[in-house]
Coordinates of C-alpha atoms in Angstrom, one line a residue:
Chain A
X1 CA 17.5 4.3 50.6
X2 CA 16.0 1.7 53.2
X3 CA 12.8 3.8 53.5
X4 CA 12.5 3.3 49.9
X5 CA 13.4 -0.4 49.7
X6 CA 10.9 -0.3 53.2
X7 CA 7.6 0.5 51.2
X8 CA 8.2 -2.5 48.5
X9 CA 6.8 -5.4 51.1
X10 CA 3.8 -5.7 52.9
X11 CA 1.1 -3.7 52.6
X12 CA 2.4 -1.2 50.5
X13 CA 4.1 -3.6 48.1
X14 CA 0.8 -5.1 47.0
X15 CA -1.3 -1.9 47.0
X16 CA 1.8 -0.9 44.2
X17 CA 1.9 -4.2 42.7
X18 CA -1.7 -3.6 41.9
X19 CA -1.3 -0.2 40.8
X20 CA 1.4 -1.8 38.6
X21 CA -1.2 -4.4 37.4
X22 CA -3.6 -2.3 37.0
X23 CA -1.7 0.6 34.9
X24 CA -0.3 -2.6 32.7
X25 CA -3.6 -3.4 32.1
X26 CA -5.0 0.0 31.7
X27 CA -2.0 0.8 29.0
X28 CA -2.4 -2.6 26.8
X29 CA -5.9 -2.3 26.6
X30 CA -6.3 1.4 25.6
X31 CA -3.0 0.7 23.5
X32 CA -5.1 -2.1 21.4
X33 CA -8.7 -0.8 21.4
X34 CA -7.0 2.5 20.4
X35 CA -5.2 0.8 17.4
X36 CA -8.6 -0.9 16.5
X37 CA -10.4 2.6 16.6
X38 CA -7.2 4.7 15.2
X39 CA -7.6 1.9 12.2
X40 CA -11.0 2.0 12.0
X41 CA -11.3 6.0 11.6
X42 CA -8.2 6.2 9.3
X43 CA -10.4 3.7 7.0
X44 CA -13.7 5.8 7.2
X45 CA -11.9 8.7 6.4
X46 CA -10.3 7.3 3.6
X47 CA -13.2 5.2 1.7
X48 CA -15.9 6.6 3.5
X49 CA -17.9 9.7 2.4
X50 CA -17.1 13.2 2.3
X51 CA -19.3 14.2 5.8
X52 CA -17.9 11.5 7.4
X53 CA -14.3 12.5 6.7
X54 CA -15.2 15.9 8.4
X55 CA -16.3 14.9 10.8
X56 CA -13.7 12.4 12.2
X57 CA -11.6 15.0 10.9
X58 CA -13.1 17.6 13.9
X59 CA -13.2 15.0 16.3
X60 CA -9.4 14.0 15.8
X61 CA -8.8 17.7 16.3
X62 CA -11.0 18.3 19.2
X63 CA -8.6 15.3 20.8
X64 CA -5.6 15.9 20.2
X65 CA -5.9 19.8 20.9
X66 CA -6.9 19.0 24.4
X67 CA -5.0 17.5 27.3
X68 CA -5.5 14.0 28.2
X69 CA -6.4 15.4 31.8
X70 CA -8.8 17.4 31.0
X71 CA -10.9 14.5 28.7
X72 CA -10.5 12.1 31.2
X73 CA -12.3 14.8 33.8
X74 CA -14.8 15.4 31.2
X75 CA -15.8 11.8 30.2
X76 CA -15.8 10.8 34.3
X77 CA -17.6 13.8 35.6
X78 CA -19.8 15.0 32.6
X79 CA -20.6 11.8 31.5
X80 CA -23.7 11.3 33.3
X81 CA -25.0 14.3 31.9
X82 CA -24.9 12.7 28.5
X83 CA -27.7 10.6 28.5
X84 CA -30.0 8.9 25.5
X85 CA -33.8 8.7 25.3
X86 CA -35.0 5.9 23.5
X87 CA -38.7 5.0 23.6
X88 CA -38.9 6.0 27.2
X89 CA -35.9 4.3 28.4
X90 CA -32.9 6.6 29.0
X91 CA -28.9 5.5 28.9
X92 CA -26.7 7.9 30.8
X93 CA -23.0 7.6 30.0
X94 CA -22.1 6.6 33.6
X95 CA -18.6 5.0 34.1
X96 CA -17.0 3.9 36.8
X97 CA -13.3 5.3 37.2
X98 CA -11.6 2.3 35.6
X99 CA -14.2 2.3 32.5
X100 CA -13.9 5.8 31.9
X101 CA -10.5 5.8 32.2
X102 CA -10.2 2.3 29.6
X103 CA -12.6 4.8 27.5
X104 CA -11.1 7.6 28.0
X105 CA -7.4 6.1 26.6
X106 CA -8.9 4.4 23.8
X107 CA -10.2 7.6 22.1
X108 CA -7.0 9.2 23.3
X109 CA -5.3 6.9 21.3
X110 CA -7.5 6.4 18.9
X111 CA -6.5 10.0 17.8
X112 CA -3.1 9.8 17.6
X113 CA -3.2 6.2 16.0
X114 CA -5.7 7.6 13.1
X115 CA -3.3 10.2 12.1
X116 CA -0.5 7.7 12.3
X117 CA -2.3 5.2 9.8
X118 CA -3.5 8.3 7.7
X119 CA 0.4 9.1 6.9
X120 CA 1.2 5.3 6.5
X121 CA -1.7 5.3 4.3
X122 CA -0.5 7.8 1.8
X123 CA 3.3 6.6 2.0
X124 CA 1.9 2.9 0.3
X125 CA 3.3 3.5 -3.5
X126 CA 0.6 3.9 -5.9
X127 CA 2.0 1.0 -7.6
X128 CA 2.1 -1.7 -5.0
X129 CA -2.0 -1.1 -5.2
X130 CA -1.9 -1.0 -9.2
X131 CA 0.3 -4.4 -9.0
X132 CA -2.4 -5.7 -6.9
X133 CA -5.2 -4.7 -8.7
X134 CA -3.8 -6.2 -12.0
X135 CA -3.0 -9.6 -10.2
X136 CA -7.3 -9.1 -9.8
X137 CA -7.0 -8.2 -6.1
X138 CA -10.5 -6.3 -4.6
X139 CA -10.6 -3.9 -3.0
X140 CA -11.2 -5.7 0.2
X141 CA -8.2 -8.4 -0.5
X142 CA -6.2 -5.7 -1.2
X143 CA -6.5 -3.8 2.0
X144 CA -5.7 -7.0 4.0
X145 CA -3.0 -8.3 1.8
X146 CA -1.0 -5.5 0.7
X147 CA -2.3 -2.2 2.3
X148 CA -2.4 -2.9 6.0
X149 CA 0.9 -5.3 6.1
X150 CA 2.7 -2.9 4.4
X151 CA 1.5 0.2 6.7
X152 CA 2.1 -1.4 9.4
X153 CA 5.8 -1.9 8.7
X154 CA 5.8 1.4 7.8
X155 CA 4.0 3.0 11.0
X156 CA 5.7 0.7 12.9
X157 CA 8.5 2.5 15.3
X158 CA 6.2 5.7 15.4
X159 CA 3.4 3.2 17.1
X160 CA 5.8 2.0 20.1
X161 CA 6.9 5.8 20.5
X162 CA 3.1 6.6 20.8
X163 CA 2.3 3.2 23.2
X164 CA 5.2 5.0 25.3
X165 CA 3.4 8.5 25.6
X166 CA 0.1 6.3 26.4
X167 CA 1.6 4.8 29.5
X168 CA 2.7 7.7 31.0
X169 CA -0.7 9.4 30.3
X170 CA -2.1 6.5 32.6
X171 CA -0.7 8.3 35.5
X172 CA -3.4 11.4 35.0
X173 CA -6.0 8.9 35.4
X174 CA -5.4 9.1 39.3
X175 CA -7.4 12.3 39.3
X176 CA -10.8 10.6 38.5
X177 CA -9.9 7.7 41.2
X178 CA -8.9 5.0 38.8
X179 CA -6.7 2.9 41.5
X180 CA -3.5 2.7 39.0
X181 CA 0.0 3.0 40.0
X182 CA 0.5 6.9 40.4
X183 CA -3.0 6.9 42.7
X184 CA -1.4 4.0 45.0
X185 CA 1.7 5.6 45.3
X186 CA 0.0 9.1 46.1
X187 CA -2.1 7.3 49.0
X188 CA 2.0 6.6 50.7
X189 CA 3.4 10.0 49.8
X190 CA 0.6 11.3 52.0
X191 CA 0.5 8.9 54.8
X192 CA 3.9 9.4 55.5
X193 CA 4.6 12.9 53.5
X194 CA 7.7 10.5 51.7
X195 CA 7.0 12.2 48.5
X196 CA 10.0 11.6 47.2
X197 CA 11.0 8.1 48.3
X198 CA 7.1 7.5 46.5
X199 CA 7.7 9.3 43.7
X200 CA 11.4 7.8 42.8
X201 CA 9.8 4.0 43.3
X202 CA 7.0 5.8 40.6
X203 CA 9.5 6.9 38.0
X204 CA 11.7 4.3 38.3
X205 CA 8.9 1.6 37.3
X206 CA 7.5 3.6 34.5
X207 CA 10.8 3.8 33.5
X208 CA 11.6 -0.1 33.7
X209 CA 8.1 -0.2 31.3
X210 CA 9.3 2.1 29.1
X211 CA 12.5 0.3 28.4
X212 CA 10.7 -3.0 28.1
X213 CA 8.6 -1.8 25.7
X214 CA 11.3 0.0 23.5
X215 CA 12.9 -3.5 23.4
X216 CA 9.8 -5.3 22.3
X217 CA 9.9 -2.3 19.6
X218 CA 13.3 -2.8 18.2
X219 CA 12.8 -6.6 18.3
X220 CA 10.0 -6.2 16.1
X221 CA 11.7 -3.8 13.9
X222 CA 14.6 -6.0 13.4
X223 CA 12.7 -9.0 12.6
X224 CA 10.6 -6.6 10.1
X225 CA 13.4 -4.6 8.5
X226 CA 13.9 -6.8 5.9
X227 CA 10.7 -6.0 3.9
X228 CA 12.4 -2.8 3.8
X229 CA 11.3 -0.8 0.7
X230 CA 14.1 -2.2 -2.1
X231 CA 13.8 1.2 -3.9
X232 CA 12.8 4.6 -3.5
Chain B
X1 CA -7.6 -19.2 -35.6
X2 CA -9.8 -16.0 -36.4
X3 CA -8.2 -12.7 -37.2
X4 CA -9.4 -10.4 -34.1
X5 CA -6.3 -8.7 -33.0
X6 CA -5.7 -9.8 -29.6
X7 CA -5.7 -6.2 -28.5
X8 CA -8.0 -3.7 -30.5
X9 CA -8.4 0.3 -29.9
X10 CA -11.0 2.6 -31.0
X11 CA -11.1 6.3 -30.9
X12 CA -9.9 6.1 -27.5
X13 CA -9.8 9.5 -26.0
X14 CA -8.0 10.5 -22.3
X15 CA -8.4 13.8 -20.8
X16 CA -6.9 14.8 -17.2
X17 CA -9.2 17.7 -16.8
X18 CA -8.2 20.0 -19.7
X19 CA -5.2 18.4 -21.2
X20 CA -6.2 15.6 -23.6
X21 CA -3.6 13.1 -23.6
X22 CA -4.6 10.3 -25.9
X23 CA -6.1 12.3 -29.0
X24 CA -8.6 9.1 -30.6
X25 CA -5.4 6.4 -31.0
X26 CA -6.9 3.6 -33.4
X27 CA -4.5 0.5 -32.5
X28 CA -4.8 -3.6 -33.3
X29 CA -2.1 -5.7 -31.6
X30 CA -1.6 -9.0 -33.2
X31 CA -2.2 -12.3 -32.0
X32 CA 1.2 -13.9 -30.4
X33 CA 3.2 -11.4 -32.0
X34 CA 5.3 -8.3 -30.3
X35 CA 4.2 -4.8 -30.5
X36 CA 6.4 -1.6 -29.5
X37 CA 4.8 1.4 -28.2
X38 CA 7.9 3.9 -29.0
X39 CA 7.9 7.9 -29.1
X40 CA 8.9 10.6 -26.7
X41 CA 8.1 11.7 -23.5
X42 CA 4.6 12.6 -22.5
X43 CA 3.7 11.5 -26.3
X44 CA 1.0 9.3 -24.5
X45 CA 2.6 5.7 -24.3
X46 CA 2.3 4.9 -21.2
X47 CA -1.2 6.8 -20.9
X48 CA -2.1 4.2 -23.5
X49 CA -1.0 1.1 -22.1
X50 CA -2.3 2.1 -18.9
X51 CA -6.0 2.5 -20.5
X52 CA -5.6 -1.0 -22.0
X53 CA -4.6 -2.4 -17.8
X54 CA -7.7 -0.3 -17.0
X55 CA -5.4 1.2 -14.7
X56 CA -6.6 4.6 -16.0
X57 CA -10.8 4.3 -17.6
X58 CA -10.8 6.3 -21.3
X59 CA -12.8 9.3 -21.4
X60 CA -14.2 7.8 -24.8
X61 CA -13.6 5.1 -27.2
X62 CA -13.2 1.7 -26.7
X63 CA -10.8 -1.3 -26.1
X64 CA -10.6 -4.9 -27.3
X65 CA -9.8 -8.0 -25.8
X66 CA -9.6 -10.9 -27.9
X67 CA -12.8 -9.4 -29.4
X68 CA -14.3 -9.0 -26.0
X69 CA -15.0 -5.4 -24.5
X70 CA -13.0 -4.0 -21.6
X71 CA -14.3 -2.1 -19.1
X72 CA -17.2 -0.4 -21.9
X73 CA -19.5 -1.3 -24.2
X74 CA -22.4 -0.8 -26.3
X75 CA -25.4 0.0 -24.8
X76 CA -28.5 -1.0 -26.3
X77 CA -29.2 2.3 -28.3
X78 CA -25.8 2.7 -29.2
X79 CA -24.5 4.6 -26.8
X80 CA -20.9 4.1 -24.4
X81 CA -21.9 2.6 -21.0
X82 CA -19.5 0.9 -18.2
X83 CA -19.5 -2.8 -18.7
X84 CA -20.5 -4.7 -14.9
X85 CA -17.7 -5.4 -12.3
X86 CA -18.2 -9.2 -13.6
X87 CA -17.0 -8.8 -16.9
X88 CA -14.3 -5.9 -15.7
X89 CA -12.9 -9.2 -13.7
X90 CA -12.8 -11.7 -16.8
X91 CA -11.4 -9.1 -19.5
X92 CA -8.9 -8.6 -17.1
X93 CA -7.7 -12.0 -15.8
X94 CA -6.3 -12.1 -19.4
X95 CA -4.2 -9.0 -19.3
X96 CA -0.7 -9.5 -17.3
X97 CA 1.2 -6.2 -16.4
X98 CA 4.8 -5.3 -15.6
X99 CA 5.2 -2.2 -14.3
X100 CA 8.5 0.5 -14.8
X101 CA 8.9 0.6 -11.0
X102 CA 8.2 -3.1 -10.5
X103 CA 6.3 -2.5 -7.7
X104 CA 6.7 -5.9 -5.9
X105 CA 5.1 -6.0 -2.5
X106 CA 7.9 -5.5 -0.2
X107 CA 6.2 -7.6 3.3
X108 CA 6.3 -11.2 1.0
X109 CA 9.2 -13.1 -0.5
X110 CA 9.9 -13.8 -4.2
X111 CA 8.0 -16.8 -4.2
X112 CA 4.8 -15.2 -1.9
X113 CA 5.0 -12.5 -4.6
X114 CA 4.0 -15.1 -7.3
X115 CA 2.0 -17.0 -5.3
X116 CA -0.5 -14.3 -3.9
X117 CA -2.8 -13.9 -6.6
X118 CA -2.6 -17.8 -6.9
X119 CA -3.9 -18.2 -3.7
X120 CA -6.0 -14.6 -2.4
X121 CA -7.9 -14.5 -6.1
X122 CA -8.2 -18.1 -7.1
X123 CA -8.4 -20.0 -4.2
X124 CA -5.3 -22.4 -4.7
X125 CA -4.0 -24.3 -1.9
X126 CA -0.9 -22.7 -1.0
X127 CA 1.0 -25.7 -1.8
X128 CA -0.3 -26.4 -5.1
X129 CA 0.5 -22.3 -5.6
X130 CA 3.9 -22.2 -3.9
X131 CA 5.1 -24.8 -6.8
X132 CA 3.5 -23.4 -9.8
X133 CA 5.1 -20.0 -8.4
X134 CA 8.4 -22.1 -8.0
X135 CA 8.2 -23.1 -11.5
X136 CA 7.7 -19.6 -12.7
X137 CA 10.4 -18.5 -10.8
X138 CA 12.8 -21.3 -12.4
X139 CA 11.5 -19.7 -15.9
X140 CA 13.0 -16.1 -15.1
X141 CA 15.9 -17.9 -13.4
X142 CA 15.5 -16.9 -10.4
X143 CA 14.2 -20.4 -8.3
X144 CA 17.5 -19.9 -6.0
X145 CA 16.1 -16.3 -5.0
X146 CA 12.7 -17.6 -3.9
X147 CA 12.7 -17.1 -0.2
X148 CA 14.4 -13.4 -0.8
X149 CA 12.7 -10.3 -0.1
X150 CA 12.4 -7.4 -2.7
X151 CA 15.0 -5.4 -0.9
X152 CA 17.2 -8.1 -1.2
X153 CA 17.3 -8.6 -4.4
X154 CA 18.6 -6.3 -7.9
X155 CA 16.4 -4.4 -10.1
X156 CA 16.9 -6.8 -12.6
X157 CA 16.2 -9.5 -10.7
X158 CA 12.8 -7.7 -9.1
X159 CA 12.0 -7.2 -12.2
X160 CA 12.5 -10.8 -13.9
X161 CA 9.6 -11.7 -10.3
X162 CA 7.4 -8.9 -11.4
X163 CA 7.2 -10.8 -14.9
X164 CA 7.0 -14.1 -12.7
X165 CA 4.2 -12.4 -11.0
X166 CA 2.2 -11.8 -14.2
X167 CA 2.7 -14.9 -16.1
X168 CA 2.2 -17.3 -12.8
X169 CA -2.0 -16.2 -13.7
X170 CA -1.6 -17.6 -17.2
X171 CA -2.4 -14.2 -19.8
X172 CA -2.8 -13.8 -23.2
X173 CA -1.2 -10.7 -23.1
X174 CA 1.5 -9.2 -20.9
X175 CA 1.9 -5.4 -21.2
X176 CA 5.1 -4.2 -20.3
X177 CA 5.1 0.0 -19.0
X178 CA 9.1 0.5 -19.4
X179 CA 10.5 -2.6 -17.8
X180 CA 13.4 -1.7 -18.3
X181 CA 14.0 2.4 -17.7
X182 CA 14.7 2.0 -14.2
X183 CA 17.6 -0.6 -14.7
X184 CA 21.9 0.3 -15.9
X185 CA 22.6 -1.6 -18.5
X186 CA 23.5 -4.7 -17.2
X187 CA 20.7 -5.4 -15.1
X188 CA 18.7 -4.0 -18.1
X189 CA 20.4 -7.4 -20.2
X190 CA 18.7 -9.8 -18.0
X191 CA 15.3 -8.6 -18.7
X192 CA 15.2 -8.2 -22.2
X193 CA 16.8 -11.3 -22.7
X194 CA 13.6 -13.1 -20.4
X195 CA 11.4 -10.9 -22.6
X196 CA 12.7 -11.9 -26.3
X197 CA 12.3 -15.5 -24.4
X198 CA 8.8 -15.1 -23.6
X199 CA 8.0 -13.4 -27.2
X200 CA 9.5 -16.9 -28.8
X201 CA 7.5 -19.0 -26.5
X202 CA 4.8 -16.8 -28.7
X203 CA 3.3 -14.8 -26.0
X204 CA 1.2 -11.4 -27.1
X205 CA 3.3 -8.8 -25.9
X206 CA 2.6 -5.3 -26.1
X207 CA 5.9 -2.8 -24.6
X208 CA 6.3 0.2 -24.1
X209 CA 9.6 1.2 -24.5
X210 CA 12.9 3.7 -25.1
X211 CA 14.6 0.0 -25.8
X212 CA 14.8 0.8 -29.6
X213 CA 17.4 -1.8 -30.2
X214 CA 14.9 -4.8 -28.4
X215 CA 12.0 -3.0 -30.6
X216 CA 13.9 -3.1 -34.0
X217 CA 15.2 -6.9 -33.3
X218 CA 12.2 -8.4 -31.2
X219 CA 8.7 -6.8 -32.4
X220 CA 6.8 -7.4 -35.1
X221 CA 5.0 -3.8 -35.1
X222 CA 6.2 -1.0 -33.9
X223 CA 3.6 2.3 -33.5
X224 CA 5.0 5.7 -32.7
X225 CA 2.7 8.2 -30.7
X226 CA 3.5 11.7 -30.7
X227 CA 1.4 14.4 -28.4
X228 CA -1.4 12.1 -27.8
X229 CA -1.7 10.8 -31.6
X230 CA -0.5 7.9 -33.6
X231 CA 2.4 8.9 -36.1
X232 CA 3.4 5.9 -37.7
X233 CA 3.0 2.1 -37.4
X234 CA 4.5 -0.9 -39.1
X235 CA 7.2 -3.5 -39.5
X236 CA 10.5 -2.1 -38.2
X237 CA 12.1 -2.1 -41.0
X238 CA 9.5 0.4 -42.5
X239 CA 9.4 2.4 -39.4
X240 CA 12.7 2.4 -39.1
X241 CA 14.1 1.9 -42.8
X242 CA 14.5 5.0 -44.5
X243 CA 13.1 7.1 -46.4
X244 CA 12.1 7.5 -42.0
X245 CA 9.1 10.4 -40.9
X246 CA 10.7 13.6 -40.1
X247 CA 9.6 13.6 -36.4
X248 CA 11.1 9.9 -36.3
X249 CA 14.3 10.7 -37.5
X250 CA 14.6 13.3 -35.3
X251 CA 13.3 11.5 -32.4
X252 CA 16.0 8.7 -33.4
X253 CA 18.9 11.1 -33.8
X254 CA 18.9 11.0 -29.9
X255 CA 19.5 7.0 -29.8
X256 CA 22.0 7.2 -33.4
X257 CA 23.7 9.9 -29.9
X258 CA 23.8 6.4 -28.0
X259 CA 25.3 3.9 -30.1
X260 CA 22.1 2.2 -31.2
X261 CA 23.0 3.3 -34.6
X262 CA 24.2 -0.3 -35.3
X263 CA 20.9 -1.9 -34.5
X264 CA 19.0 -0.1 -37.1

């Protein structure tokens, strides 16, 4: 136990408090750019047309029949090899670790989060939208008003399961070099081949983040239950 | 006043795919008066009303708004052609709806209920919106349940908002789609008694509904569809006065079953 509490100061305690920062930052910003994009492609592939559906439809798949590892690899190492010619110029998709990994979580997530809109989407009652439309609501006042409050009550606790799943993926991210928690606490466990005493400090932190952001879930979920559907 | 009906049907035809619901229904509502859309199920009632909220567009024919086309028109050689988004919008700011389900937005308060269209459609300040909501919420009764959410609230009372909802925009005409089929009896009360208000204040009402009692004592027309077609229209007491249709008095046996008998 006091070779545990013995790597939280000094050196090793700030190279894991900026792994901590650093996964934090990692997991809130893939969690909201994947929300944006999740949103974005559950709208195209509602209003949009047909092709487009498709499409997003094989992307979606593509995503979330792979493991996170394994895009995260791709997108790092094979992105340079995905380059655009334009007039001359050429743009290769070259990322350093943290960008690829920021990119590499947002379409991650953006995955998941699409289906997750998609099914709060078609659980809206027709008739909230017919109300709306009667009241002489477009289209557009409709989706902000009604549509997208009321889905996101709805999607609500299956969005802080998914932001939990996201900040454990974080930790695969240490295979393409991104300097997160999991890759700082791999550089001790080898120094001092204290595995274990790195590996409990590991779990126990992701553990400490999961909990807080279950609580931030259920807080929101209280203060939202009220607009509970009255019937159905 | 002129005599255009307030509502007016022509040949209006609906078809989902193959089955043709609404067989050519010919249909004037009158002007600050109550009509009754009665008959049985899947007779094409609610099909009907739902053409006239342009909740569902007609395969053919045409409807009237105080003599103004909704949603088609004439075209210039005669023919039916969609009528522009513009005009869509203006028919329709006269038309007020209450639905079976009520279908109140569950995220917003009683009072944010009434107030949204106020605000998100016609630009009121949300003060000036919140109290003309306020004071249609006092005309249903319900100014105490402002600040409550749907789920916190009866059906009857939803209901009495939804009808809040409407009128808050100021229609000619409300249509009601079975206000009160979802509701027991008691809660069912409370509505009818804010609808016969609304029909003495003079408001065009047109209702769809299995309330035969209301539509014998409150309407001045009742029209009975059956598979798609009109049957029979009239006063009530010709509707309902015998010598009574075949298919009516059969269709009314069911109610005589539920001690409406006395109403008639």
């Amino acid at each position: 136990m006091t070779s545990l509490l013995g790597y939280l100061g000094g050196e090793d305690g700030r190279n894991i408090l900026s792994g901590l920062v650093n996964t934090c930052v990692l997991w809130v910003v893939g969690t909201l750019l994947g929300t944006v994009l999740g949103f974005l492609t559950a709208v195209a592939r509602r209003y949009g047309p047909r092709p487009i559906d498709w499409l997003l439809k094989a992307c979606v798949e593509v995503i979330r029949g792979t493991p996170f590892l394994v895009q995260a690899y791709l997108l790092y190492f094979g992105g340079p090899y995905l380059c655009l010619e334009l007039g001359g110029a050429s743009a290769c998709l070259t990322l350093d670790p943290f960008e690829a990994g920021i990119l590499g979580l947002t379409i991650y997530a953006g995955a998941y989060f699409s289906e997750l809109f998609r099914a709060g989407f078609d659980a809206i009652p027709r008739g909230h939208i017919e109300a709306a439309t009667t009241v002489g609501l477009d289209r557009w006042q409709t989706l902000r008003r009604i549509i997208l409050p009321e889905m996101t009550m709805l999607v609500l606790p299956a969005m802080v399961n998914m932001s939990i799943l996201l900040l454990k993926e974080t930790a695969v991210l240490s295979i393409i070099s991104v300097k997160e928690l999991k890759f700082q606490v791999d550089i001790i466990g080898n120094r001092d081949y204290a595995f274990v005493e790195a590996f409990t400090i590991l779990a126990l932190v992701y553990w400490a983040l999961v909990e807080l952001c279950g609580r931030a879930g259920r807080y929101a979920e209280a203060r939202l239950s009220r607009y509970r559907f009255a019937h159905s | 006043m002129s005599t255009v009906p307030a509502i007016r049907v022509r040949g209006l035809v609906k078809r989902f795919g193959d089955v043709e619901v609404l067989s050519g229904i010919d249909l004037d509502a009158p002007r600050g008066e109550v009509t009754c859309l009665i008959g049985p199920s899947g007779s094409g009632k609610s099909t009907l009303l739902r053409c006239i909220a342009l909740l569902e567009e007609a395969t053919d024919g045409f409807i009237e708004i105080d003599g103004e086309p909704l949603g088609f028109g004439l075209g210039p050689n005669g023919e039916r052609m969609r009528l522009p988004q513009a005009s869509v919008r203006q028919v329709r700011a006269k038309i007020g709806m209450v639905f079976q389900q009520f279908n109140l937005w569950p995220h917003m308060t009683a009072l944010g209920n009434v107030a949204e269209a106020l605000v998100t459609v016609h630009g009121m300040p949300r003060a000036a919106a919140n109290a003309k909501a306020m004071a249609e919420l006092d005309k249903v009764g319900l100014a105490a349940r402002a600040e409550h959410y749907p789920s916190e609230l009866s059906g009857g009372q939803q209901q009495r908002v939804a009808i809040a909802r409407a009128l808050a925009l100021e229609p000619r005409i409300m249509l009601f789609d079975e206000p009160t089929s979802s509701l027991d009896p008691e809660l069912t009360g409370e509505v009818l008694s804010v609808m016969r208000g609304l029909a003495d204040s003079g408001m065009t009402m047109l209702v769809v509904t299995h309330e035969i009692g209301f539509a014998a004592s409150v309407a001045s027309k009742i029209v009975f569809l059956d598979h798609g077609k009109l049957l029979v229209e009239g006063a009530p007491g010709t509707v309902f006065g015998k010598p009574r249709h075949p298919r009516i008095e059969q269709f009314l046996d069911t109610y005589l079953d539920r001690g409406a008998a006395g109403l008639l």
